[in-house]
PDB file of C-alpha atoms in Angstrom:
ATOM      1  CA  MET A   1     111.069 144.517 -50.224  1.00 39.00           C
ATOM      2  CA  PRO A   2     109.924 146.992 -47.542  1.00 57.00           C
ATOM      3  CA  ASN A   3     111.503 150.434 -47.430  1.00 82.00           C
ATOM      4  CA  ARG A   4     114.428 150.794 -45.098  1.00 91.00           C
ATOM      5  CA  PRO A   5     114.006 153.029 -42.055  1.00 96.00           C
ATOM      6  CA  VAL A   6     115.421 156.522 -42.525  1.00 97.00           C
ATOM      7  CA  LEU A   7     117.543 158.739 -40.292  1.00 98.00           C
ATOM      8  CA  ASP A   8     118.050 162.437 -40.988  1.00 98.00           C
ATOM      9  CA  PHE A   9     121.605 163.528 -40.132  1.00 98.00           C
ATOM     10  CA  TRP A  10     121.647 167.264 -39.462  1.00 98.00           C
ATOM     11  CA  TYR A  11     125.162 168.662 -39.351  1.00 98.00           C
ATOM     12  CA  GLU A  12     127.007 171.971 -39.278  1.00 98.00           C
ATOM     13  CA  PHE A  13     130.422 172.149 -40.945  1.00 98.00           C
ATOM     14  CA  ALA A  14     131.833 174.340 -38.142  1.00 96.00           C
ATOM     15  CA  SER A  15     130.941 171.698 -35.526  1.00 96.00           C
ATOM     16  CA  PRO A  16     133.693 169.315 -34.339  1.00 97.00           C
ATOM     17  CA  TYR A  17     131.098 166.870 -33.030  1.00 97.00           C
ATOM     18  CA  SER A  18     129.405 166.857 -36.448  1.00 98.00           C
ATOM     19  CA  CYS A  19     132.788 165.930 -37.903  1.00 98.00           C
ATOM     20  CA  LEU A  20     133.089 162.925 -35.598  1.00 98.00           C
ATOM     21  CA  SER A  21     129.639 161.694 -36.627  1.00 98.00           C
ATOM     22  CA  ALA A  22     130.177 162.327 -40.337  1.00 98.00           C
ATOM     23  CA  LEU A  23     133.345 160.228 -40.375  1.00 98.00           C
ATOM     24  CA  ARG A  24     131.669 157.168 -38.858  1.00 97.00           C
ATOM     25  CA  ILE A  25     127.954 157.343 -39.584  1.00 98.00           C
ATOM     26  CA  GLU A  26     127.818 155.584 -42.956  1.00 98.00           C
ATOM     27  CA  GLN A  27     129.165 152.222 -41.827  1.00 97.00           C
ATOM     28  CA  LEU A  28     127.051 152.271 -38.670  1.00 98.00           C
ATOM     29  CA  ALA A  29     123.919 153.065 -40.668  1.00 98.00           C
ATOM     30  CA  GLU A  30     124.696 150.331 -43.173  1.00 97.00           C
ATOM     31  CA  ASN A  31     125.175 147.818 -40.369  1.00 97.00           C
ATOM     32  CA  ALA A  32     121.847 148.879 -38.861  1.00 97.00           C
ATOM     33  CA  GLY A  33     120.004 148.698 -42.184  1.00 97.00           C
ATOM     34  CA  VAL A  34     119.105 152.390 -41.946  1.00 98.00           C
ATOM     35  CA  GLU A  35     119.057 154.828 -44.873  1.00 97.00           C
ATOM     36  CA  LEU A  36     120.770 158.158 -44.226  1.00 97.00           C
ATOM     37  CA  ARG A  37     119.684 161.601 -45.359  1.00 97.00           C
ATOM     38  CA  TRP A  38     122.542 164.112 -45.082  1.00 98.00           C
ATOM     39  CA  ARG A  39     121.103 167.509 -44.072  1.00 98.00           C
ATOM     40  CA  PRO A  40     123.684 170.304 -43.841  1.00 98.00           C
ATOM     41  CA  PHE A  41     122.494 173.504 -42.214  1.00 97.00           C
ATOM     42  CA  LEU A  42     123.768 176.539 -40.298  1.00 97.00           C
ATOM     43  CA  LEU A  43     123.663 176.998 -36.545  1.00 94.00           C
ATOM     44  CA  GLY A  44     124.398 180.736 -36.670  1.00 90.00           C
ATOM     45  CA  PRO A  45     120.766 181.822 -37.199  1.00 91.00           C
ATOM     46  CA  ILE A  46     119.615 179.383 -34.501  1.00 89.00           C
ATOM     47  CA  PHE A  47     122.215 180.672 -32.037  1.00 84.00           C
ATOM     48  CA  ALA A  48     121.275 184.261 -32.894  1.00 82.00           C
ATOM     49  CA  ALA A  49     117.665 183.547 -31.961  1.00 79.00           C
ATOM     50  CA  GLN A  50     118.961 182.514 -28.521  1.00 78.00           C
ATOM     51  CA  GLY A  51     120.958 185.721 -28.167  1.00 76.00           C
ATOM     52  CA  TRP A  52     124.359 184.211 -28.971  1.00 74.00           C
ATOM     53  CA  THR A  53     126.702 185.939 -31.419  1.00 72.00           C
ATOM     54  CA  THR A  54     128.888 182.862 -31.942  1.00 71.00           C
ATOM     55  CA  SER A  55     129.322 179.249 -30.835  1.00 75.00           C
ATOM     56  CA  PRO A  56     128.852 178.633 -27.100  1.00 73.00           C
ATOM     57  CA  PHE A  57     132.222 176.870 -27.242  1.00 72.00           C
ATOM     58  CA  ALA A  58     133.737 180.236 -28.180  1.00 70.00           C
ATOM     59  CA  LEU A  59     131.576 182.276 -25.806  1.00 71.00           C
ATOM     60  CA  TYR A  60     132.397 180.180 -22.724  1.00 74.00           C
ATOM     61  CA  PRO A  61     136.145 179.356 -22.478  1.00 87.00           C
ATOM     62  CA  SER A  62     135.755 176.487 -20.005  1.00 92.00           C
ATOM     63  CA  LYS A  63     133.171 174.837 -22.243  1.00 89.00           C
ATOM     64  CA  GLY A  64     135.477 175.329 -25.233  1.00 89.00           C
ATOM     65  CA  ARG A  65     138.473 173.774 -23.472  1.00 93.00           C
ATOM     66  CA  TYR A  66     136.374 170.788 -22.473  1.00 94.00           C
ATOM     67  CA  MET A  67     134.990 170.376 -25.997  1.00 93.00           C
ATOM     68  CA  TRP A  68     138.424 170.236 -27.634  1.00 93.00           C
ATOM     69  CA  ARG A  69     139.662 167.708 -25.079  1.00 95.00           C
ATOM     70  CA  ASP A  70     136.488 165.649 -25.408  1.00 95.00           C
ATOM     71  CA  THR A  71     136.576 165.580 -29.205  1.00 96.00           C
ATOM     72  CA  ALA A  72     140.267 164.622 -29.081  1.00 95.00           C
ATOM     73  CA  ARG A  73     139.401 161.650 -26.866  1.00 96.00           C
ATOM     74  CA  ARG A  74     136.487 160.585 -29.040  1.00 96.00           C
ATOM     75  CA  ALA A  75     138.553 160.990 -32.209  1.00 96.00           C
ATOM     76  CA  GLY A  76     141.300 158.838 -30.729  1.00 96.00           C
ATOM     77  CA  ARG A  77     138.791 156.025 -30.280  1.00 94.00           C
ATOM     78  CA  GLN A  78     138.048 156.305 -34.019  1.00 93.00           C
ATOM     79  CA  GLY A  79     141.739 156.245 -34.900  1.00 95.00           C
ATOM     80  CA  ILE A  80     141.846 159.860 -36.082  1.00 95.00           C
ATOM     81  CA  THR A  81     143.553 162.989 -34.772  1.00 95.00           C
ATOM     82  CA  MET A  82     141.574 166.189 -34.306  1.00 95.00           C
ATOM     83  CA  VAL A  83     143.229 169.599 -34.564  1.00 95.00           C
ATOM     84  CA  LYS A  84     141.825 173.012 -33.670  1.00 93.00           C
ATOM     85  CA  PRO A  85     141.730 175.275 -36.730  1.00 93.00           C
ATOM     86  CA  GLU A  86     143.323 178.687 -36.379  1.00 89.00           C
ATOM     87  CA  ASN A  87     139.891 180.301 -36.706  1.00 89.00           C
ATOM     88  CA  PHE A  88     136.965 178.804 -34.797  1.00 89.00           C
ATOM     89  CA  PRO A  89     134.135 178.693 -35.536  1.00 92.00           C
ATOM     90  CA  GLN A  90     134.769 178.926 -39.256  1.00 93.00           C
ATOM     91  CA  ASN A  91     132.469 180.478 -41.830  1.00 95.00           C
ATOM     92  CA  SER A  92     130.539 177.495 -43.181  1.00 97.00           C
ATOM     93  CA  LEU A  93     127.990 179.281 -45.395  1.00 97.00           C
ATOM     94  CA  THR A  94     129.451 178.300 -48.783  1.00 97.00           C
ATOM     95  CA  ALA A  95     130.213 174.791 -47.539  1.00 98.00           C
ATOM     96  CA  ALA A  96     126.587 174.247 -46.524  1.00 98.00           C
ATOM     97  CA  ARG A  97     125.318 175.588 -49.848  1.00 97.00           C
ATOM     98  CA  LEU A  98     127.699 173.324 -51.748  1.00 97.00           C
ATOM     99  CA  ALA A  99     126.647 170.278 -49.750  1.00 97.00           C
ATOM    100  CA  LEU A 100     123.013 171.012 -50.546  1.00 96.00           C
ATOM    101  CA  ALA A 101     123.873 171.527 -54.223  1.00 94.00           C
ATOM    102  CA  GLY A 102     125.594 168.145 -54.202  1.00 92.00           C
ATOM    103  CA  ARG A 103     122.447 166.215 -53.397  1.00 89.00           C
ATOM    104  CA  ASP A 104     121.465 166.142 -57.059  1.00 83.00           C
ATOM    105  CA  GLY A 105     124.865 164.752 -58.034  1.00 87.00           C
ATOM    106  CA  GLY A 106     125.063 162.301 -55.167  1.00 92.00           C
ATOM    107  CA  TRP A 107     128.397 163.601 -53.853  1.00 95.00           C
ATOM    108  CA  THR A 108     127.161 165.324 -50.676  1.00 97.00           C
ATOM    109  CA  PRO A 109     128.434 162.624 -48.256  1.00 98.00           C
ATOM    110  CA  ALA A 110     131.890 162.352 -49.839  1.00 98.00           C
ATOM    111  CA  PHE A 111     132.244 166.142 -50.077  1.00 98.00           C
ATOM    112  CA  SER A 112     131.139 166.609 -46.481  1.00 98.00           C
ATOM    113  CA  LYS A 113     133.605 164.050 -45.155  1.00 98.00           C
ATOM    114  CA  ALA A 114     136.458 165.509 -47.204  1.00 98.00           C
ATOM    115  CA  LEU A 115     135.724 169.004 -45.928  1.00 98.00           C
ATOM    116  CA  PHE A 116     135.423 167.878 -42.313  1.00 98.00           C
ATOM    117  CA  ARG A 117     138.803 166.143 -42.594  1.00 98.00           C
ATOM    118  CA  ALA A 118     140.361 169.249 -44.152  1.00 98.00           C
ATOM    119  CA  GLN A 119     139.125 171.419 -41.304  1.00 98.00           C
ATOM    120  CA  PHE A 120     139.430 169.288 -38.192  1.00 97.00           C
ATOM    121  CA  CYS A 121     142.187 166.840 -39.154  1.00 97.00           C
ATOM    122  CA  GLU A 122     144.381 169.230 -41.178  1.00 97.00           C
ATOM    123  CA  GLY A 123     143.431 172.640 -39.752  1.00 96.00           C
ATOM    124  CA  ARG A 124     142.445 174.102 -43.150  1.00 97.00           C
ATOM    125  CA  ASN A 125     140.061 177.038 -43.616  1.00 97.00           C
ATOM    126  CA  ILE A 126     136.842 175.763 -45.214  1.00 97.00           C
ATOM    127  CA  ALA A 127     135.846 179.272 -46.312  1.00 96.00           C
ATOM    128  CA  GLU A 128     138.725 179.284 -48.817  1.00 97.00           C
ATOM    129  CA  GLU A 129     137.776 178.381 -52.370  1.00 96.00           C
ATOM    130  CA  ALA A 130     140.902 176.241 -52.829  1.00 97.00           C
ATOM    131  CA  VAL A 131     139.916 174.073 -49.854  1.00 98.00           C
ATOM    132  CA  LEU A 132     136.340 173.777 -51.071  1.00 98.00           C
ATOM    133  CA  SER A 133     137.508 172.927 -54.587  1.00 97.00           C
ATOM    134  CA  ALA A 134     139.846 170.207 -53.331  1.00 98.00           C
ATOM    135  CA  ALA A 135     137.002 168.608 -51.368  1.00 98.00           C
ATOM    136  CA  LEU A 136     134.730 168.814 -54.400  1.00 97.00           C
ATOM    137  CA  LYS A 137     137.329 167.108 -56.599  1.00 96.00           C
ATOM    138  CA  GLU A 138     137.859 164.380 -53.995  1.00 97.00           C
ATOM    139  CA  ALA A 139     134.096 163.795 -53.959  1.00 96.00           C
ATOM    140  CA  GLY A 140     133.830 163.616 -57.730  1.00 94.00           C
ATOM    141  CA  GLY A 141     132.130 166.981 -58.161  1.00 92.00           C
ATOM    142  CA  ASP A 142     133.069 169.661 -60.664  1.00 93.00           C
ATOM    143  CA  PRO A 143     134.326 172.686 -58.686  1.00 95.00           C
ATOM    144  CA  GLY A 144     133.411 175.264 -61.306  1.00 93.00           C
ATOM    145  CA  SER A 145     129.814 174.235 -61.821  1.00 94.00           C
ATOM    146  CA  ALA A 146     129.280 173.385 -58.135  1.00 94.00           C
ATOM    147  CA  LEU A 147     130.546 176.750 -56.906  1.00 95.00           C
ATOM    148  CA  SER A 148     128.405 178.503 -59.498  1.00 94.00           C
ATOM    149  CA  LEU A 149     125.347 176.511 -58.426  1.00 92.00           C
ATOM    150  CA  SER A 150     126.009 177.294 -54.760  1.00 93.00           C
ATOM    151  CA  ARG A 151     125.637 180.992 -55.572  1.00 94.00           C
ATOM    152  CA  SER A 152     122.252 180.494 -57.234  1.00 96.00           C
ATOM    153  CA  GLU A 153     119.080 181.826 -55.657  1.00 97.00           C
ATOM    154  CA  GLU A 154     117.625 178.309 -55.773  1.00 95.00           C
ATOM    155  CA  VAL A 155     120.341 176.844 -53.530  1.00 96.00           C
ATOM    156  CA  LYS A 156     120.403 179.888 -51.246  1.00 97.00           C
ATOM    157  CA  GLY A 157     116.656 179.511 -50.788  1.00 97.00           C
ATOM    158  CA  ARG A 158     117.018 175.794 -50.148  1.00 96.00           C
ATOM    159  CA  LEU A 159     119.460 176.456 -47.310  1.00 97.00           C
ATOM    160  CA  ARG A 160     117.214 179.111 -45.757  1.00 97.00           C
ATOM    161  CA  ALA A 161     114.315 176.662 -45.884  1.00 97.00           C
ATOM    162  CA  GLU A 162     116.389 173.937 -44.221  1.00 97.00           C
ATOM    163  CA  ILE A 163     117.354 176.280 -41.372  1.00 97.00           C
ATOM    164  CA  GLU A 164     113.741 177.317 -40.819  1.00 96.00           C
ATOM    165  CA  TYR A 165     112.629 173.687 -40.849  1.00 97.00           C
ATOM    166  CA  ALA A 166     115.349 172.774 -38.347  1.00 97.00           C
ATOM    167  CA  LYS A 167     114.100 175.539 -36.055  1.00 95.00           C
ATOM    168  CA  SER A 168     110.512 174.364 -36.428  1.00 96.00           C
ATOM    169  CA  ILE A 169     111.245 170.823 -35.253  1.00 97.00           C
ATOM    170  CA  GLY A 170     113.325 171.932 -32.267  1.00 95.00           C
ATOM    171  CA  ILE A 171     116.913 171.524 -33.470  1.00 96.00           C
ATOM    172  CA  PHE A 172     119.283 173.677 -31.426  1.00 94.00           C
ATOM    173  CA  GLY A 173     122.741 172.183 -31.978  1.00 94.00           C
ATOM    174  CA  ALA A 174     124.724 169.757 -34.115  1.00 97.00           C
ATOM    175  CA  PRO A 175     124.885 166.981 -34.896  1.00 98.00           C
ATOM    176  CA  PHE A 176     121.182 166.188 -34.588  1.00 98.00           C
ATOM    177  CA  PHE A 177     119.555 162.942 -35.656  1.00 98.00           C
ATOM    178  CA  VAL A 178     115.844 162.728 -36.459  1.00 98.00           C
ATOM    179  CA  THR A 179     114.113 159.388 -36.957  1.00 98.00           C
ATOM    180  CA  GLY A 180     111.183 158.595 -39.225  1.00 95.00           C
ATOM    181  CA  ASP A 181     108.776 158.954 -36.279  1.00 96.00           C
ATOM    182  CA  ASN A 182     110.289 162.363 -35.431  1.00 96.00           C
ATOM    183  CA  GLU A 183     112.292 161.326 -32.389  1.00 97.00           C
ATOM    184  CA  LEU A 184     115.164 163.760 -31.784  1.00 98.00           C
ATOM    185  CA  PHE A 185     118.691 162.816 -30.696  1.00 98.00           C
ATOM    186  CA  TRP A 186     121.406 165.414 -30.092  1.00 97.00           C
ATOM    187  CA  GLY A 187     125.138 164.805 -30.140  1.00 97.00           C
ATOM    188  CA  ASP A 188     127.697 162.403 -31.537  1.00 97.00           C
ATOM    189  CA  ASP A 189     127.337 160.236 -28.431  1.00 96.00           C
ATOM    190  CA  ARG A 190     123.657 159.631 -29.306  1.00 98.00           C
ATOM    191  CA  LEU A 191     124.319 158.342 -32.826  1.00 98.00           C
ATOM    192  CA  GLU A 192     124.079 154.639 -32.009  1.00 97.00           C
ATOM    193  CA  GLU A 193     120.927 155.189 -29.961  1.00 98.00           C
ATOM    194  CA  ALA A 194     119.374 157.162 -32.820  1.00 98.00           C
ATOM    195  CA  LEU A 195     120.125 154.375 -35.296  1.00 98.00           C
ATOM    196  CA  ASP A 196     118.623 151.781 -32.950  1.00 97.00           C
ATOM    197  CA  TRP A 197     115.474 153.883 -32.606  1.00 97.00           C
ATOM    198  CA  ALA A 198     115.258 154.475 -36.344  1.00 97.00           C
ATOM    199  CA  ARG A 199     115.411 150.729 -36.916  1.00 96.00           C
ATOM    200  CA  ASP A 200     113.322 149.411 -34.012  1.00 94.00           C
ATOM    201  CA  GLY A 201     111.243 152.367 -32.786  1.00 85.00           C
ATOM    202  CA  ARG A 202     109.989 152.361 -29.240  1.00 73.00           C
TER     203      ARG A 202
END
């Protein structure tokens, strides 16, 4: 049986649009016959290289207002309710490290979805260890060992390497979808198009 086409799903835990994609991507990929690779990373270093100190949705109030209204509309079409956390953007460093650590245990997708729901559906702070631990338990991970692993130099280095690789291929926001032939698609509204391209190519 030939290998299934692959789509890399690059996402940032502080990104509302990444949340929308994370909560619907698995079924769409399954329907398309496309294998997913979940690739958590951080946008902060990429924004910093562009001279931004935080998310453009925080820097530019009109863009931020539009984004929250737009994500609310898109979430409504998925049957979910989005809320704006008290702090935005949230510190997603430990979350990204945990998601990378979870690849070996196979719980990265479930952990990522649980954490996105905690943040953008319940308004929780994903930098808090209790919130991270609850998401880990929901995903079938062991909070103690996972949190310890996330603090290891190996996982820290893995995240730094992912960020540098994202920069090198031209990723500048989230979510980003990269097909097997290196076609780039940016934004939740490009997910279906990315899956079609991953499956059928040009």
